[in-house]
């Protein structure tokens, strides 16, 4: 009786997985997305609120205006088809020395003050924000979580299959295995494929906003050079092998015309004048 109930649970979960199914990423990669955008947005917003409780926000007005100026210029260039209007994005500058930044579904952007020392001009900061926003647009958080949910579904099925008789303990184990995905998704490292996709989209966004795409190469070079005992925290969730830097460098040719068009059209961000000294 119990066993039948769990089999049914696994079947229903399996069917809902198939129903949600496959999607195509912005660069044309097939990807499995098991969670609705509404679910992801709710999770992103919730995680952001938790971070705001844990980490103090930077209070210096000039620093906040500087980072906001760069973020505004980037989100203005997000194509409307992604469902994010420029005013829907929320930015918080966290007062923390870690070289870190992130963006979450639901339009949340976090930049640590430690990052401002590494990305030390508006173009480099734009490359970081553009990259993070691109992970959100390409739904990489959803893709990472979906992979994990599949693994857990497999684990739940294995738990049931291996049990001689399904008692309440087995049932609990199976339910746990099925339901635990949510809390891990946001902190997992991105895959190489996700990194290169975010690099591509991010460098395009920054160029369209009028930031120099060559500075993305400089920034990631600096980031990977500062390894040693205290590598930038950003690298723990965004692996940056030299292949990525080569790719960014190769894409400069492609995005320079976009940058020049943006400048000619009057998109010339001047956030540096707000930079704290
Ligand atoms: Zn990344």
Coordinates of C-alpha atoms and ligand atoms in Angstrom, one line a residue:
X1 CA 0.0 0.0 0.0
X2 CA 2.7 2.4 1.1
X3 CA 5.0 1.3 -1.7
X4 CA 2.3 1.9 -4.2
X5 CA 1.8 5.4 -2.8
X6 CA 5.5 6.2 -3.2
X7 CA 5.6 4.8 -6.7
X8 CA 2.7 7.0 -7.5
X9 CA 4.5 10.0 -6.0
X10 CA 7.6 9.2 -8.1
X11 CA 5.5 8.7 -11.2
X12 CA 3.7 12.1 -10.7
X13 CA 7.0 13.8 -10.1
X14 CA 8.4 12.1 -13.2
X15 CA 5.5 13.2 -15.3
X16 CA 5.6 16.7 -14.1
X17 CA 9.3 16.8 -15.0
X18 CA 8.4 15.6 -18.6
X19 CA 5.7 18.2 -18.8
X20 CA 8.0 21.0 -17.9
X21 CA 10.7 19.6 -20.2
X22 CA 13.3 21.0 -22.5
X23 CA 14.0 24.6 -23.4
X24 CA 16.6 26.3 -25.6
X25 CA 19.1 28.7 -24.1
X26 CA 19.8 32.1 -25.6
X27 CA 22.9 30.7 -27.5
X28 CA 20.8 27.8 -28.8
X29 CA 21.8 25.1 -26.3
X30 CA 19.2 22.5 -25.3
X31 CA 18.6 22.6 -21.6
X32 CA 16.4 20.9 -19.1
X33 CA 14.3 23.3 -17.0
X34 CA 12.1 21.7 -14.4
X35 CA 11.1 24.8 -12.4
X36 CA 8.8 27.5 -13.5
X37 CA 10.1 31.1 -13.8
X38 CA 7.7 32.0 -11.0
X39 CA 9.2 29.4 -8.7
X40 CA 12.7 30.5 -9.5
X41 CA 11.9 34.2 -9.0
X42 CA 10.4 33.4 -5.6
X43 CA 13.4 31.5 -4.6
X44 CA 15.8 34.2 -5.8
X45 CA 13.9 36.9 -3.9
X46 CA 13.9 34.8 -0.8
X47 CA 17.6 34.2 -0.9
X48 CA 18.3 37.8 -1.6
X49 CA 16.3 38.8 1.5
X50 CA 18.3 36.3 3.6
X51 CA 21.6 37.8 2.3
X52 CA 20.3 41.3 3.2
X53 CA 19.8 40.1 6.8
X54 CA 23.2 38.5 7.0
X55 CA 25.5 41.0 5.3
X56 CA 25.4 44.8 6.0
X57 CA 24.7 47.1 3.1
X58 CA 27.2 49.8 2.1
X59 CA 26.0 53.1 3.4
X60 CA 28.2 55.5 1.5
X61 CA 25.9 57.3 -1.0
X62 CA 28.6 58.0 -3.6
X63 CA 29.6 54.3 -3.8
X64 CA 25.9 53.3 -4.1
X65 CA 25.3 55.8 -6.9
X66 CA 28.4 54.6 -8.7
X67 CA 27.4 50.9 -8.7
X68 CA 23.8 51.8 -9.5
X69 CA 24.9 53.9 -12.4
X70 CA 26.7 51.0 -14.0
X71 CA 23.9 48.5 -13.2
X72 CA 21.3 50.8 -14.7
X73 CA 23.2 51.2 -17.9
X74 CA 23.4 47.3 -18.2
X75 CA 19.8 46.5 -17.4
X76 CA 18.6 49.1 -19.9
X77 CA 20.0 46.9 -22.6
X78 CA 18.3 43.7 -21.5
X79 CA 16.0 42.7 -24.4
X80 CA 12.3 42.9 -23.4
X81 CA 11.6 39.3 -24.4
X82 CA 13.3 38.1 -21.1
X83 CA 10.4 39.7 -19.2
X84 CA 12.5 42.1 -17.0
X85 CA 11.8 45.8 -17.3
X86 CA 14.8 48.0 -16.3
X87 CA 12.9 49.2 -13.2
X88 CA 12.3 45.6 -12.0
X89 CA 16.0 45.1 -11.0
X90 CA 17.0 45.6 -7.4
X91 CA 20.7 46.3 -6.6
X92 CA 22.3 46.1 -3.2
X93 CA 26.0 47.0 -2.6
X94 CA 27.1 44.7 0.3
X95 CA 29.8 46.0 2.6
X96 CA 32.2 43.0 2.5
X97 CA 35.8 42.7 1.4
X98 CA 35.1 39.5 -0.5
X99 CA 35.8 39.8 -4.3
X100 CA 32.3 38.8 -5.1
X101 CA 29.1 39.6 -7.0
X102 CA 26.0 37.7 -8.0
X103 CA 22.6 38.0 -9.6
X104 CA 19.5 36.0 -8.8
X105 CA 16.2 35.2 -10.6
X106 CA 13.6 37.8 -9.8
X107 CA 16.0 40.5 -10.9
X108 CA 18.3 40.8 -7.9
X109 CA 21.9 42.0 -8.1
X110 CA 24.4 41.9 -5.3
X111 CA 27.9 43.6 -5.6
X112 CA 30.4 43.3 -2.7
X113 CA 32.6 46.3 -2.0
X114 CA 35.6 44.0 -2.3
X115 CA 34.7 43.6 -6.0
X116 CA 35.1 47.4 -6.5
X117 CA 38.8 47.1 -5.7
X118 CA 39.3 44.4 -8.3
X119 CA 37.0 45.8 -11.0
X120 CA 38.4 49.3 -10.5
X121 CA 36.8 51.2 -13.4
X122 CA 33.2 51.4 -14.7
X123 CA 34.0 49.2 -17.7
X124 CA 35.3 46.3 -15.6
X125 CA 32.4 46.6 -13.1
X126 CA 30.0 46.5 -16.1
X127 CA 31.6 43.3 -17.3
X128 CA 31.0 41.7 -13.9
X129 CA 27.4 42.9 -13.7
X130 CA 26.7 42.0 -17.3
X131 CA 28.1 38.5 -16.7
X132 CA 25.9 38.0 -13.6
X133 CA 22.8 39.4 -15.2
X134 CA 23.4 37.0 -18.1
X135 CA 23.3 34.0 -15.9
X136 CA 19.8 35.1 -14.8
X137 CA 18.6 35.8 -18.3
X138 CA 19.9 32.4 -19.5
X139 CA 18.2 30.7 -16.6
X140 CA 21.3 28.9 -15.4
X141 CA 20.1 28.7 -11.8
X142 CA 17.1 26.8 -13.0
X143 CA 19.3 24.5 -15.2
X144 CA 21.6 23.7 -12.3
X145 CA 18.8 22.9 -9.9
X146 CA 17.0 20.8 -12.5
X147 CA 20.1 18.6 -12.9
X148 CA 20.2 18.1 -9.2
X149 CA 16.5 17.3 -9.0
X150 CA 16.9 14.6 -11.6
X151 CA 19.7 13.1 -9.5
X152 CA 17.4 13.2 -6.5
X153 CA 14.6 11.6 -8.4
X154 CA 17.0 8.8 -9.2
X155 CA 18.0 8.5 -5.6
X156 CA 14.4 8.3 -4.5
X157 CA 13.6 5.6 -7.0
X158 CA 16.7 3.7 -5.8
X159 CA 15.7 4.0 -2.2
X160 CA 12.3 2.5 -3.0
X161 CA 13.7 -0.2 -5.2
X162 CA 16.3 -1.3 -2.6
X163 CA 13.9 -1.5 0.3
X164 CA 12.6 -5.0 1.2
X165 CA 9.5 -3.5 2.6
X166 CA 8.5 0.2 2.4
X167 CA 8.0 1.4 6.0
X168 CA 7.7 4.9 7.2
X169 CA 11.5 5.3 7.3
X170 CA 11.9 4.4 3.7
X171 CA 9.0 6.6 2.8
X172 CA 10.6 9.5 4.6
X173 CA 14.0 8.9 2.9
X174 CA 12.3 8.9 -0.5
X175 CA 10.4 12.1 0.1
X176 CA 13.5 13.8 1.4
X177 CA 15.4 12.8 -1.6
X178 CA 12.7 14.2 -3.8
X179 CA 12.2 17.5 -2.1
X180 CA 15.7 18.7 -1.1
X181 CA 16.7 20.4 -4.3
X182 CA 15.7 24.0 -3.6
X183 CA 18.3 25.1 -1.1
X184 CA 21.4 24.0 -3.0
X185 CA 20.7 25.4 -6.4
X186 CA 21.7 28.9 -5.8
X187 CA 25.2 28.3 -4.4
X188 CA 26.4 25.6 -6.8
X189 CA 29.3 26.4 -9.2
X190 CA 28.3 27.1 -12.7
X191 CA 29.4 24.7 -15.4
X192 CA 31.9 25.7 -18.1
X193 CA 29.1 25.8 -20.6
X194 CA 27.2 28.3 -18.5
X195 CA 30.3 30.4 -17.9
X196 CA 31.0 30.8 -21.6
X197 CA 27.4 31.6 -22.3
X198 CA 27.3 34.2 -19.6
X199 CA 30.6 35.6 -20.9
X200 CA 29.2 35.9 -24.4
X201 CA 25.9 37.5 -23.4
X202 CA 27.5 39.7 -20.8
X203 CA 30.1 41.1 -23.1
X204 CA 27.4 41.9 -25.7
X205 CA 25.3 43.7 -23.0
X206 CA 28.2 45.8 -21.8
X207 CA 29.1 46.8 -25.4
X208 CA 25.5 47.7 -26.2
X209 CA 25.5 49.8 -23.0
X210 CA 28.6 51.7 -24.2
X211 CA 31.2 50.0 -22.0
X212 CA 34.5 48.9 -23.5
X213 CA 34.3 45.1 -24.1
X214 CA 38.1 44.8 -24.0
X215 CA 38.0 45.6 -20.3
X216 CA 36.2 42.2 -19.7
X217 CA 39.4 40.5 -20.8
X218 CA 41.5 42.6 -18.4
X219 CA 39.2 42.0 -15.5
X220 CA 39.1 38.2 -15.8
X221 CA 42.9 38.2 -16.4
X222 CA 43.3 40.0 -13.1
X223 CA 40.9 37.8 -11.4
X224 CA 42.7 34.6 -12.4
X225 CA 46.1 36.0 -11.5
X226 CA 45.0 36.8 -8.0
X227 CA 45.0 33.1 -7.1
X228 CA 47.2 31.8 -4.3
X229 CA 46.0 31.5 -0.7
X230 CA 43.0 33.7 -1.1
X231 CA 41.5 33.4 -4.6
X232 CA 38.6 35.8 -5.3
X233 CA 35.4 34.3 -3.9
X234 CA 33.7 34.8 -7.3
X235 CA 35.9 32.1 -8.7
X236 CA 34.4 29.4 -6.4
X237 CA 31.1 29.7 -8.3
X238 CA 32.5 31.0 -11.6
X239 CA 35.4 28.9 -12.7
X240 CA 37.7 30.9 -15.0
X241 CA 40.2 28.7 -16.9
X242 CA 42.4 30.3 -19.5
X243 CA 40.1 29.1 -22.2
X244 CA 37.5 31.5 -21.0
X245 CA 39.8 34.4 -21.2
X246 CA 40.9 33.4 -24.7
X247 CA 37.2 33.3 -25.7
X248 CA 36.5 36.7 -24.2
X249 CA 39.5 38.1 -26.1
X250 CA 38.4 36.5 -29.4
X251 CA 34.9 38.0 -28.9
X252 CA 36.3 41.5 -28.6
X253 CA 36.4 41.8 -32.5
X254 CA 32.7 40.9 -32.6
X255 CA 31.6 43.3 -30.0
X256 CA 33.7 46.4 -30.8
X257 CA 31.3 47.5 -33.5
X258 CA 28.4 47.3 -31.0
X259 CA 30.4 49.4 -28.6
X260 CA 31.2 52.0 -31.2
X261 CA 27.6 52.2 -32.3
X262 CA 26.5 52.6 -28.7
X263 CA 29.0 55.5 -28.2
X264 CA 27.9 57.1 -31.5
X265 CA 24.2 56.8 -30.4
X266 CA 25.1 58.7 -27.2
X267 CA 25.3 55.8 -24.8
X268 CA 28.4 56.9 -23.0
X269 CA 28.1 56.0 -19.4
X270 CA 30.1 58.3 -17.1
X271 CA 29.8 56.5 -13.8
X272 CA 33.4 57.0 -12.9
X273 CA 32.7 60.6 -11.9
X274 CA 30.6 59.1 -9.0
X275 CA 33.4 56.8 -8.0
X276 CA 34.5 57.2 -4.4
X277 CA 38.2 58.2 -3.9
Ligands
LIG1 ZN1 29.6 33.1 -14.1

